[in-house]
Amino acid sequence: MIRFNLSPFNFGKYIKSWEYVDDIEPIKDLDVGAKAIIAPEYLGPDVSIRGGYIPCPPEFGSIDFVIRHGEPNQDITLLARVYQARNVDGLGAEEIRKYRTEYKAVSGQPEGTFFILLQNVDVTKGFVTVEVENTEGGEVLIDCFALMRKFYIY
Amino acid sequence: MSCRIVEEISVVPVIAPVAQTAAGNTTGAYLACPPKLGTIDFVVRSGALAAGKKLTVEVYQAKDTSGTDAAELTAYETVFTAPEGGATDNSVIVSVDNADVTLGYVTVKVTNDAASAVPLDAFALIRKEYLE
């Protein structure tokens, strides 16, 4: 592989030198963290849990919500909704309808994971969260968190 | 960054969401740790813990997915203690450098000293291009 060293003048437009590189060091730091939304807890039939609101300014780009579940005691259907609000207390909360996601799991399935890939430009009020509802009978343990660039986690 | 995080990073299950028994422990699934992996971030999430109760996360390496010749990497042991008033939503993150995983496979073992069952789960964040 060839590595090009750019000249610092003219904003790096010119190649100052080049060299063969035998190997590339793996990227050590993942630069991604997990921010808690809903703590691991049981979700019974017709019960919904709305997580804590997190700030979501436009410069974040994207937030990937991850919902994990354990083994349900019978077939279940989880309905996940994304809500936006004006502050961490949920002032003026309203659903961002396009992100509503339905997920089904069957009895005996040891665990599962599904995602909601949010575009921050859709969050016009500044704060966002996820609500998960068990719309079909049974009970299941769920967990929800957001994957974000570490730089933005605070 | 123009690509989505889940296009770069895989969320690999280690411990399925489960209600861990009071004062119990759970060892997760062993994950392959190839030489170029760089870093694995193990994330342990738990529900409510009473004040002063602890969640201990230990990292173990082994020769295969069955845990043959398992040995603890003691330098990574991490203890989370719930503060005064308790904690309702807890995350413990342990970043493991693959250079320390000489046997080839790695996992976490989670132990609690709570008086009642603790709902918890664990997963690993790994760069996709290094997954086998």
PDB file of C-alpha atoms in Angstrom:
ATOM      1  CA  MET A   1       0.000   0.000   0.000  1.00  0.00           C
ATOM      2  CA  ILE A   2       1.194   3.504  -0.770  1.00  0.00           C
ATOM      3  CA  ARG A   3       0.865   6.315   1.766  1.00  0.00           C
ATOM      4  CA  PHE A   4       0.859   9.876   0.367  1.00  0.00           C
ATOM      5  CA  ASN A   5       2.185  12.710   2.531  1.00  0.00           C
ATOM      6  CA  LEU A   6       0.487  15.964   1.649  1.00  0.00           C
ATOM      7  CA  SER A   7       2.121  19.378   1.678  1.00  0.00           C
ATOM      8  CA  PRO A   8       0.850  21.622   4.465  1.00  0.00           C
ATOM      9  CA  PHE A   9       0.814  24.552   2.018  1.00  0.00           C
ATOM     10  CA  ASN A  10      -2.253  25.264  -0.086  1.00  0.00           C
ATOM     11  CA  PHE A  11      -4.380  23.266   2.327  1.00  0.00           C
ATOM     12  CA  GLY A  12      -2.826  19.929   1.482  1.00  0.00           C
ATOM     13  CA  LYS A  13      -3.466  20.075  -2.258  1.00  0.00           C
ATOM     14  CA  TYR A  14      -0.023  18.824  -3.231  1.00  0.00           C
ATOM     15  CA  ILE A  15       1.709  15.532  -2.634  1.00  0.00           C
ATOM     16  CA  LYS A  16       4.990  16.243  -0.864  1.00  0.00           C
ATOM     17  CA  SER A  17       6.244  12.648  -0.849  1.00  0.00           C
ATOM     18  CA  TRP A  18       5.049   9.061  -0.921  1.00  0.00           C
ATOM     19  CA  GLU A  19       6.164   5.807   0.670  1.00  0.00           C
ATOM     20  CA  TYR A  20       5.303   2.126   0.686  1.00  0.00           C
ATOM     21  CA  VAL A  21       3.549   0.997   3.857  1.00  0.00           C
ATOM     22  CA  ASP A  22       3.747  -2.708   4.663  1.00  0.00           C
ATOM     23  CA  ASP A  23       0.848  -2.841   7.040  1.00  0.00           C
ATOM     24  CA  ILE A  24      -1.869  -0.620   8.409  1.00  0.00           C
ATOM     25  CA  GLU A  25      -2.392  -0.460  12.151  1.00  0.00           C
ATOM     26  CA  PRO A  26      -5.957  -1.321  13.142  1.00  0.00           C
ATOM     27  CA  ILE A  27      -8.082   1.550  14.392  1.00  0.00           C
ATOM     28  CA  LYS A  28      -7.728   1.188  18.152  1.00  0.00           C
ATOM     29  CA  ASP A  29     -10.403   3.471  19.488  1.00  0.00           C
ATOM     30  CA  LEU A  30     -13.964   2.687  18.412  1.00  0.00           C
ATOM     31  CA  ASP A  31     -15.005   6.312  18.914  1.00  0.00           C
ATOM     32  CA  VAL A  32     -18.551   5.114  19.584  1.00  0.00           C
ATOM     33  CA  GLY A  33     -20.359   4.918  22.889  1.00  0.00           C
ATOM     34  CA  ALA A  34     -23.701   3.650  24.154  1.00  0.00           C
ATOM     35  CA  LYS A  35     -26.021   6.123  25.893  1.00  0.00           C
ATOM     36  CA  ALA A  36     -28.780   4.681  28.081  1.00  0.00           C
ATOM     37  CA  ILE A  37     -32.377   5.249  26.965  1.00  0.00           C
ATOM     38  CA  ILE A  38     -34.435   2.527  28.735  1.00  0.00           C
ATOM     39  CA  ALA A  39     -32.906   0.507  31.578  1.00  0.00           C
ATOM     40  CA  PRO A  40     -33.180  -3.289  31.344  1.00  0.00           C
ATOM     41  CA  GLU A  41     -36.586  -4.181  32.745  1.00  0.00           C
ATOM     42  CA  TYR A  42     -39.576  -6.421  32.119  1.00  0.00           C
ATOM     43  CA  LEU A  43     -42.293  -5.326  29.752  1.00  0.00           C
ATOM     44  CA  GLY A  44     -45.670  -6.951  30.360  1.00  0.00           C
ATOM     45  CA  PRO A  45     -48.640  -7.219  27.958  1.00  0.00           C
ATOM     46  CA  ASP A  46     -50.081  -3.877  26.818  1.00  0.00           C
ATOM     47  CA  VAL A  47     -47.389  -2.023  28.766  1.00  0.00           C
ATOM     48  CA  SER A  48     -45.183   0.671  27.283  1.00  0.00           C
ATOM     49  CA  ILE A  49     -41.998   2.271  28.581  1.00  0.00           C
ATOM     50  CA  ARG A  50     -40.744   5.619  27.358  1.00  0.00           C
ATOM     51  CA  GLY A  51     -37.052   6.271  27.854  1.00  0.00           C
ATOM     52  CA  GLY A  52     -35.227   9.380  28.959  1.00  0.00           C
ATOM     53  CA  TYR A  53     -34.929  12.254  26.483  1.00  0.00           C
ATOM     54  CA  ILE A  54     -31.450  12.955  25.165  1.00  0.00           C
ATOM     55  CA  PRO A  55     -30.257  16.066  23.344  1.00  0.00           C
ATOM     56  CA  CYS A  56     -30.173  15.737  19.583  1.00  0.00           C
ATOM     57  CA  PRO A  57     -28.774  18.860  17.919  1.00  0.00           C
ATOM     58  CA  PRO A  58     -28.440  18.915  14.110  1.00  0.00           C
ATOM     59  CA  GLU A  59     -24.654  18.540  14.147  1.00  0.00           C
ATOM     60  CA  PHE A  60     -24.949  15.038  15.626  1.00  0.00           C
ATOM     61  CA  GLY A  61     -25.806  13.740  12.184  1.00  0.00           C
ATOM     62  CA  SER A  62     -27.327  10.442  13.105  1.00  0.00           C
ATOM     63  CA  ILE A  63     -28.198   8.437  16.213  1.00  0.00           C
ATOM     64  CA  ASP A  64     -28.730   4.689  15.998  1.00  0.00           C
ATOM     65  CA  PHE A  65     -31.175   3.365  18.585  1.00  0.00           C
ATOM     66  CA  VAL A  66     -30.726  -0.272  19.564  1.00  0.00           C
ATOM     67  CA  ILE A  67     -33.485  -2.279  21.258  1.00  0.00           C
ATOM     68  CA  ARG A  68     -32.543  -5.668  22.697  1.00  0.00           C
ATOM     69  CA  HIS A  69     -34.829  -8.246  24.238  1.00  0.00           C
ATOM     70  CA  GLY A  70     -34.441 -11.501  26.132  1.00  0.00           C
ATOM     71  CA  GLU A  71     -36.442 -14.705  25.785  1.00  0.00           C
ATOM     72  CA  PRO A  72     -40.190 -14.008  25.829  1.00  0.00           C
ATOM     73  CA  ASN A  73     -42.531 -16.402  27.624  1.00  0.00           C
ATOM     74  CA  GLN A  74     -44.803 -16.448  24.550  1.00  0.00           C
ATOM     75  CA  ASP A  75     -44.955 -14.881  21.079  1.00  0.00           C
ATOM     76  CA  ILE A  76     -44.721 -11.111  21.426  1.00  0.00           C
ATOM     77  CA  THR A  77     -44.915  -8.005  19.284  1.00  0.00           C
ATOM     78  CA  LEU A  78     -42.916  -4.949  20.251  1.00  0.00           C
ATOM     79  CA  LEU A  79     -43.848  -1.547  18.880  1.00  0.00           C
ATOM     80  CA  ALA A  80     -41.122   1.087  19.110  1.00  0.00           C
ATOM     81  CA  ARG A  81     -41.891   4.782  18.642  1.00  0.00           C
ATOM     82  CA  VAL A  82     -39.563   7.774  18.509  1.00  0.00           C
ATOM     83  CA  TYR A  83     -40.660  10.907  20.366  1.00  0.00           C
ATOM     84  CA  GLN A  84     -39.191  14.373  20.227  1.00  0.00           C
ATOM     85  CA  ALA A  85     -39.602  17.144  22.820  1.00  0.00           C
ATOM     86  CA  ARG A  86     -38.339  20.589  23.786  1.00  0.00           C
ATOM     87  CA  ASN A  87     -36.412  19.502  26.886  1.00  0.00           C
ATOM     88  CA  VAL A  88     -35.304  16.486  28.924  1.00  0.00           C
ATOM     89  CA  ASP A  89     -38.624  16.509  30.781  1.00  0.00           C
ATOM     90  CA  GLY A  90     -40.540  15.828  27.577  1.00  0.00           C
ATOM     91  CA  LEU A  91     -42.143  19.254  27.162  1.00  0.00           C
ATOM     92  CA  GLY A  92     -44.310  19.324  24.041  1.00  0.00           C
ATOM     93  CA  ALA A  93     -43.604  15.685  23.223  1.00  0.00           C
ATOM     94  CA  GLU A  94     -44.805  14.396  19.876  1.00  0.00           C
ATOM     95  CA  GLU A  95     -44.119  11.246  17.921  1.00  0.00           C
ATOM     96  CA  ILE A  96     -41.962  11.263  14.807  1.00  0.00           C
ATOM     97  CA  ARG A  97     -44.331   8.930  13.018  1.00  0.00           C
ATOM     98  CA  LYS A  98     -41.998   7.758  10.211  1.00  0.00           C
ATOM     99  CA  TYR A  99     -39.775   5.870  12.683  1.00  0.00           C
ATOM    100  CA  ARG A 100     -42.493   3.681  14.153  1.00  0.00           C
ATOM    101  CA  THR A 101     -41.134   0.120  14.063  1.00  0.00           C
ATOM    102  CA  GLU A 102     -42.878  -3.171  14.729  1.00  0.00           C
ATOM    103  CA  TYR A 103     -40.851  -6.232  15.704  1.00  0.00           C
ATOM    104  CA  LYS A 104     -42.029  -9.768  16.404  1.00  0.00           C
ATOM    105  CA  ALA A 105     -40.336 -12.417  18.514  1.00  0.00           C
ATOM    106  CA  VAL A 106     -41.451 -16.002  19.136  1.00  0.00           C
ATOM    107  CA  SER A 107     -41.443 -18.019  22.306  1.00  0.00           C
ATOM    108  CA  GLY A 108     -38.147 -19.862  22.648  1.00  0.00           C
ATOM    109  CA  GLN A 109     -36.130 -17.239  20.802  1.00  0.00           C
ATOM    110  CA  PRO A 110     -33.304 -16.625  23.299  1.00  0.00           C
ATOM    111  CA  GLU A 111     -32.754 -12.994  22.414  1.00  0.00           C
ATOM    112  CA  GLY A 112     -33.091 -10.435  19.639  1.00  0.00           C
ATOM    113  CA  THR A 113     -31.959  -7.010  18.511  1.00  0.00           C
ATOM    114  CA  PHE A 114     -33.504  -4.421  16.244  1.00  0.00           C
ATOM    115  CA  PHE A 115     -32.541  -0.887  15.295  1.00  0.00           C
ATOM    116  CA  ILE A 116     -34.105   2.486  14.630  1.00  0.00           C
ATOM    117  CA  LEU A 117     -31.802   4.627  12.525  1.00  0.00           C
ATOM    118  CA  LEU A 118     -32.649   8.236  13.255  1.00  0.00           C
ATOM    119  CA  GLN A 119     -31.722  11.203  11.109  1.00  0.00           C
ATOM    120  CA  ASN A 120     -31.175  14.182  13.403  1.00  0.00           C
ATOM    121  CA  VAL A 121     -32.632  16.596  10.881  1.00  0.00           C
ATOM    122  CA  ASP A 122     -36.023  15.020  11.680  1.00  0.00           C
ATOM    123  CA  VAL A 123     -35.654  16.103  15.322  1.00  0.00           C
ATOM    124  CA  THR A 124     -36.801  19.710  15.121  1.00  0.00           C
ATOM    125  CA  LYS A 125     -37.480  20.173  18.843  1.00  0.00           C
ATOM    126  CA  GLY A 126     -34.022  19.302  20.112  1.00  0.00           C
ATOM    127  CA  PHE A 127     -34.547  16.242  22.340  1.00  0.00           C
ATOM    128  CA  VAL A 128     -35.442  12.691  21.427  1.00  0.00           C
ATOM    129  CA  THR A 129     -36.256   9.342  23.005  1.00  0.00           C
ATOM    130  CA  VAL A 130     -37.735   5.926  22.260  1.00  0.00           C
ATOM    131  CA  GLU A 131     -40.869   4.319  23.646  1.00  0.00           C
ATOM    132  CA  VAL A 132     -41.322   0.541  23.477  1.00  0.00           C
ATOM    133  CA  GLU A 133     -44.741  -1.079  23.839  1.00  0.00           C
ATOM    134  CA  ASN A 134     -45.594  -4.756  24.146  1.00  0.00           C
ATOM    135  CA  THR A 135     -48.728  -4.906  22.004  1.00  0.00           C
ATOM    136  CA  GLU A 136     -49.243  -8.656  22.176  1.00  0.00           C
ATOM    137  CA  GLY A 137     -49.441 -10.821  25.283  1.00  0.00           C
ATOM    138  CA  GLY A 138     -46.521 -12.218  27.193  1.00  0.00           C
ATOM    139  CA  GLU A 139     -43.642 -10.703  29.093  1.00  0.00           C
ATOM    140  CA  VAL A 140     -40.147  -9.932  27.939  1.00  0.00           C
ATOM    141  CA  LEU A 141     -37.086  -8.179  29.317  1.00  0.00           C
ATOM    142  CA  ILE A 142     -35.955  -5.282  27.118  1.00  0.00           C
ATOM    143  CA  ASP A 143     -33.086  -2.822  27.012  1.00  0.00           C
ATOM    144  CA  CYS A 144     -32.705   0.286  24.847  1.00  0.00           C
ATOM    145  CA  PHE A 145     -29.701   2.494  24.234  1.00  0.00           C
ATOM    146  CA  ALA A 146     -28.378   4.883  21.613  1.00  0.00           C
ATOM    147  CA  LEU A 147     -25.148   4.469  19.703  1.00  0.00           C
ATOM    148  CA  MET A 148     -23.485   7.837  19.313  1.00  0.00           C
ATOM    149  CA  ARG A 149     -20.053   9.196  18.506  1.00  0.00           C
ATOM    150  CA  LYS A 150     -18.180   9.469  21.831  1.00  0.00           C
ATOM    151  CA  PHE A 151     -17.502  13.118  21.205  1.00  0.00           C
ATOM    152  CA  TYR A 152     -21.230  13.860  21.552  1.00  0.00           C
ATOM    153  CA  ILE A 153     -21.957  11.803  24.662  1.00  0.00           C
ATOM    154  CA  TYR A 154     -22.326  13.913  27.779  1.00  0.00           C
TER     155      TYR A 154
ATOM    156  CA  MET B   1     -18.799  11.145   9.442  1.00  0.00           C
ATOM    157  CA  SER B   2     -21.101  10.339   6.525  1.00  0.00           C
ATOM    158  CA  CYS B   3     -21.899   6.686   7.198  1.00  0.00           C
ATOM    159  CA  ARG B   4     -24.179   5.361   9.903  1.00  0.00           C
ATOM    160  CA  ILE B   5     -22.644   3.980  13.070  1.00  0.00           C
ATOM    161  CA  VAL B   6     -24.221   0.533  12.548  1.00  0.00           C
ATOM    162  CA  GLU B   7     -22.503   0.374   9.150  1.00  0.00           C
ATOM    163  CA  GLU B   8     -19.127   0.596  10.903  1.00  0.00           C
ATOM    164  CA  ILE B   9     -19.781  -1.006  14.280  1.00  0.00           C
ATOM    165  CA  SER B  10     -21.466  -4.317  15.043  1.00  0.00           C
ATOM    166  CA  VAL B  11     -23.524  -4.870  18.188  1.00  0.00           C
ATOM    167  CA  VAL B  12     -22.632  -8.462  19.073  1.00  0.00           C
ATOM    168  CA  PRO B  13     -24.726 -10.143  21.806  1.00  0.00           C
ATOM    169  CA  VAL B  14     -22.706 -11.464  24.753  1.00  0.00           C
ATOM    170  CA  ILE B  15     -25.298 -11.928  27.513  1.00  0.00           C
ATOM    171  CA  ALA B  16     -28.976 -11.950  26.522  1.00  0.00           C
ATOM    172  CA  PRO B  17     -31.228  -9.671  28.588  1.00  0.00           C
ATOM    173  CA  VAL B  18     -31.971 -11.689  31.694  1.00  0.00           C
ATOM    174  CA  ALA B  19     -32.926 -11.224  35.337  1.00  0.00           C
ATOM    175  CA  GLN B  20     -29.722 -12.276  37.072  1.00  0.00           C
ATOM    176  CA  THR B  21     -30.372 -13.925  40.421  1.00  0.00           C
ATOM    177  CA  ALA B  22     -29.474 -12.041  43.565  1.00  0.00           C
ATOM    178  CA  ALA B  23     -25.748 -12.426  44.310  1.00  0.00           C
ATOM    179  CA  GLY B  24     -25.411 -14.403  41.108  1.00  0.00           C
ATOM    180  CA  ASN B  25     -23.093 -14.314  38.126  1.00  0.00           C
ATOM    181  CA  THR B  26     -23.300 -14.884  34.384  1.00  0.00           C
ATOM    182  CA  THR B  27     -20.509 -15.613  31.909  1.00  0.00           C
ATOM    183  CA  GLY B  28     -21.220 -14.429  28.387  1.00  0.00           C
ATOM    184  CA  ALA B  29     -20.543 -15.994  25.017  1.00  0.00           C
ATOM    185  CA  TYR B  30     -16.893 -16.145  23.955  1.00  0.00           C
ATOM    186  CA  LEU B  31     -16.164 -13.960  20.915  1.00  0.00           C
ATOM    187  CA  ALA B  32     -13.354 -14.511  18.433  1.00  0.00           C
ATOM    188  CA  CYS B  33     -10.636 -11.891  18.788  1.00  0.00           C
ATOM    189  CA  PRO B  34      -8.512 -11.900  15.576  1.00  0.00           C
ATOM    190  CA  PRO B  35      -5.154 -10.090  15.550  1.00  0.00           C
ATOM    191  CA  LYS B  36      -6.344  -6.995  13.660  1.00  0.00           C
ATOM    192  CA  LEU B  37      -9.417  -6.410  15.790  1.00  0.00           C
ATOM    193  CA  GLY B  38      -7.941  -3.497  17.703  1.00  0.00           C
ATOM    194  CA  THR B  39     -10.442  -2.840  20.432  1.00  0.00           C
ATOM    195  CA  ILE B  40     -13.583  -4.565  21.660  1.00  0.00           C
ATOM    196  CA  ASP B  41     -15.838  -2.449  23.854  1.00  0.00           C
ATOM    197  CA  PHE B  42     -17.896  -4.649  26.161  1.00  0.00           C
ATOM    198  CA  VAL B  43     -20.987  -2.830  27.422  1.00  0.00           C
ATOM    199  CA  VAL B  44     -22.834  -4.217  30.436  1.00  0.00           C
ATOM    200  CA  ARG B  45     -26.261  -2.667  31.071  1.00  0.00           C
ATOM    201  CA  SER B  46     -28.240  -3.214  34.228  1.00  0.00           C
ATOM    202  CA  GLY B  47     -31.479  -2.100  35.782  1.00  0.00           C
ATOM    203  CA  ALA B  48     -32.050  -0.945  39.336  1.00  0.00           C
ATOM    204  CA  LEU B  49     -29.321  -1.432  41.939  1.00  0.00           C
ATOM    205  CA  ALA B  50     -29.734  -0.418  45.580  1.00  0.00           C
ATOM    206  CA  ALA B  51     -27.275   1.998  47.157  1.00  0.00           C
ATOM    207  CA  GLY B  52     -23.897   0.441  47.826  1.00  0.00           C
ATOM    208  CA  LYS B  53     -24.598  -2.678  45.757  1.00  0.00           C
ATOM    209  CA  LYS B  54     -21.961  -3.675  43.252  1.00  0.00           C
ATOM    210  CA  LEU B  55     -21.767  -4.934  39.713  1.00  0.00           C
ATOM    211  CA  THR B  56     -18.411  -6.591  38.976  1.00  0.00           C
ATOM    212  CA  VAL B  57     -17.328  -7.114  35.377  1.00  0.00           C
ATOM    213  CA  GLU B  58     -14.437  -9.478  34.727  1.00  0.00           C
ATOM    214  CA  VAL B  59     -12.863 -10.210  31.353  1.00  0.00           C
ATOM    215  CA  TYR B  60     -11.942 -13.800  30.509  1.00  0.00           C
ATOM    216  CA  GLN B  61     -10.030 -15.205  27.573  1.00  0.00           C
ATOM    217  CA  ALA B  62     -10.099 -18.793  26.298  1.00  0.00           C
ATOM    218  CA  LYS B  63      -8.975 -21.027  23.436  1.00  0.00           C
ATOM    219  CA  ASP B  64     -12.391 -21.524  21.858  1.00  0.00           C
ATOM    220  CA  THR B  65     -16.061 -20.602  22.084  1.00  0.00           C
ATOM    221  CA  SER B  66     -16.591 -23.284  24.722  1.00  0.00           C
ATOM    222  CA  GLY B  67     -14.255 -21.514  27.132  1.00  0.00           C
ATOM    223  CA  THR B  68     -11.408 -24.065  27.083  1.00  0.00           C
ATOM    224  CA  ASP B  69      -8.541 -23.060  29.401  1.00  0.00           C
ATOM    225  CA  ALA B  70     -10.376 -19.897  30.411  1.00  0.00           C
ATOM    226  CA  ALA B  71      -8.220 -17.379  32.256  1.00  0.00           C
ATOM    227  CA  GLU B  72      -9.101 -13.976  33.620  1.00  0.00           C
ATOM    228  CA  LEU B  73      -7.459 -10.822  32.286  1.00  0.00           C
ATOM    229  CA  THR B  74      -7.262  -9.285  35.746  1.00  0.00           C
ATOM    230  CA  ALA B  75      -6.196  -5.843  34.557  1.00  0.00           C
ATOM    231  CA  TYR B  76      -9.683  -5.269  33.092  1.00  0.00           C
ATOM    232  CA  GLU B  77     -11.727  -6.059  36.185  1.00  0.00           C
ATOM    233  CA  THR B  78     -14.193  -3.233  36.722  1.00  0.00           C
ATOM    234  CA  VAL B  79     -16.466  -2.680  39.700  1.00  0.00           C
ATOM    235  CA  PHE B  80     -19.475  -0.381  39.597  1.00  0.00           C
ATOM    236  CA  THR B  81     -20.966   0.595  42.953  1.00  0.00           C
ATOM    237  CA  ALA B  82     -24.433   2.126  43.045  1.00  0.00           C
ATOM    238  CA  PRO B  83     -24.307   5.571  44.676  1.00  0.00           C
ATOM    239  CA  GLU B  84     -26.324   6.747  47.681  1.00  0.00           C
ATOM    240  CA  GLY B  85     -29.980   6.614  46.745  1.00  0.00           C
ATOM    241  CA  GLY B  86     -29.444   3.744  44.344  1.00  0.00           C
ATOM    242  CA  ALA B  87     -29.144   3.714  40.561  1.00  0.00           C
ATOM    243  CA  THR B  88     -31.925   2.839  38.132  1.00  0.00           C
ATOM    244  CA  ASP B  89     -30.048   2.560  34.838  1.00  0.00           C
ATOM    245  CA  ASN B  90     -26.402   1.544  34.769  1.00  0.00           C
ATOM    246  CA  SER B  91     -23.831   1.035  32.055  1.00  0.00           C
ATOM    247  CA  VAL B  92     -20.348  -0.376  32.570  1.00  0.00           C
ATOM    248  CA  ILE B  93     -18.012  -0.185  29.579  1.00  0.00           C
ATOM    249  CA  VAL B  94     -14.780  -2.181  29.423  1.00  0.00           C
ATOM    250  CA  SER B  95     -12.494  -1.569  26.445  1.00  0.00           C
ATOM    251  CA  VAL B  96     -10.326  -4.604  25.761  1.00  0.00           C
ATOM    252  CA  ASP B  97      -7.233  -4.368  23.590  1.00  0.00           C
ATOM    253  CA  ASN B  98      -7.038  -7.475  21.405  1.00  0.00           C
ATOM    254  CA  ALA B  99      -3.265  -7.565  21.947  1.00  0.00           C
ATOM    255  CA  ASP B 100      -4.002  -8.768  25.495  1.00  0.00           C
ATOM    256  CA  VAL B 101      -6.189 -11.625  24.268  1.00  0.00           C
ATOM    257  CA  THR B 102      -3.462 -14.153  23.534  1.00  0.00           C
ATOM    258  CA  LEU B 103      -5.711 -17.245  23.565  1.00  0.00           C
ATOM    259  CA  GLY B 104      -7.978 -16.004  20.776  1.00  0.00           C
ATOM    260  CA  TYR B 105     -11.441 -15.726  22.402  1.00  0.00           C
ATOM    261  CA  VAL B 106     -12.777 -13.274  24.948  1.00  0.00           C
ATOM    262  CA  THR B 107     -15.895 -12.642  27.019  1.00  0.00           C
ATOM    263  CA  VAL B 108     -17.117 -10.963  30.194  1.00  0.00           C
ATOM    264  CA  LYS B 109     -18.433 -12.382  33.453  1.00  0.00           C
ATOM    265  CA  VAL B 110     -20.860 -10.212  35.390  1.00  0.00           C
ATOM    266  CA  THR B 111     -21.495 -10.643  39.118  1.00  0.00           C
ATOM    267  CA  ASN B 112     -23.860  -8.750  41.404  1.00  0.00           C
ATOM    268  CA  ASP B 113     -24.152  -8.622  45.180  1.00  0.00           C
ATOM    269  CA  ALA B 114     -27.700  -7.296  45.239  1.00  0.00           C
ATOM    270  CA  ALA B 115     -30.414  -8.617  47.568  1.00  0.00           C
ATOM    271  CA  SER B 116     -32.856  -9.148  44.677  1.00  0.00           C
ATOM    272  CA  ALA B 117     -32.657 -10.138  41.003  1.00  0.00           C
ATOM    273  CA  VAL B 118     -30.944  -7.636  38.706  1.00  0.00           C
ATOM    274  CA  PRO B 119     -32.095  -7.299  35.085  1.00  0.00           C
ATOM    275  CA  LEU B 120     -29.032  -6.983  32.900  1.00  0.00           C
ATOM    276  CA  ASP B 121     -27.521  -7.712  29.520  1.00  0.00           C
ATOM    277  CA  ALA B 122     -24.163  -7.350  27.795  1.00  0.00           C
ATOM    278  CA  PHE B 123     -23.001  -6.838  24.246  1.00  0.00           C
ATOM    279  CA  ALA B 124     -19.798  -6.012  22.418  1.00  0.00           C
ATOM    280  CA  LEU B 125     -19.118  -3.150  20.013  1.00  0.00           C
ATOM    281  CA  ILE B 126     -16.717  -4.324  17.310  1.00  0.00           C
ATOM    282  CA  ARG B 127     -15.608  -2.780  14.037  1.00  0.00           C
ATOM    283  CA  LYS B 128     -17.332  -4.706  11.225  1.00  0.00           C
ATOM    284  CA  GLU B 129     -14.307  -5.018   8.971  1.00  0.00           C
ATOM    285  CA  TYR B 130     -12.537  -7.063  11.643  1.00  0.00           C
ATOM    286  CA  LEU B 131     -15.347  -9.527  12.296  1.00  0.00           C
ATOM    287  CA  GLU B 132     -14.772 -13.026  10.950  1.00  0.00           C
TER     288      GLU B 132
END
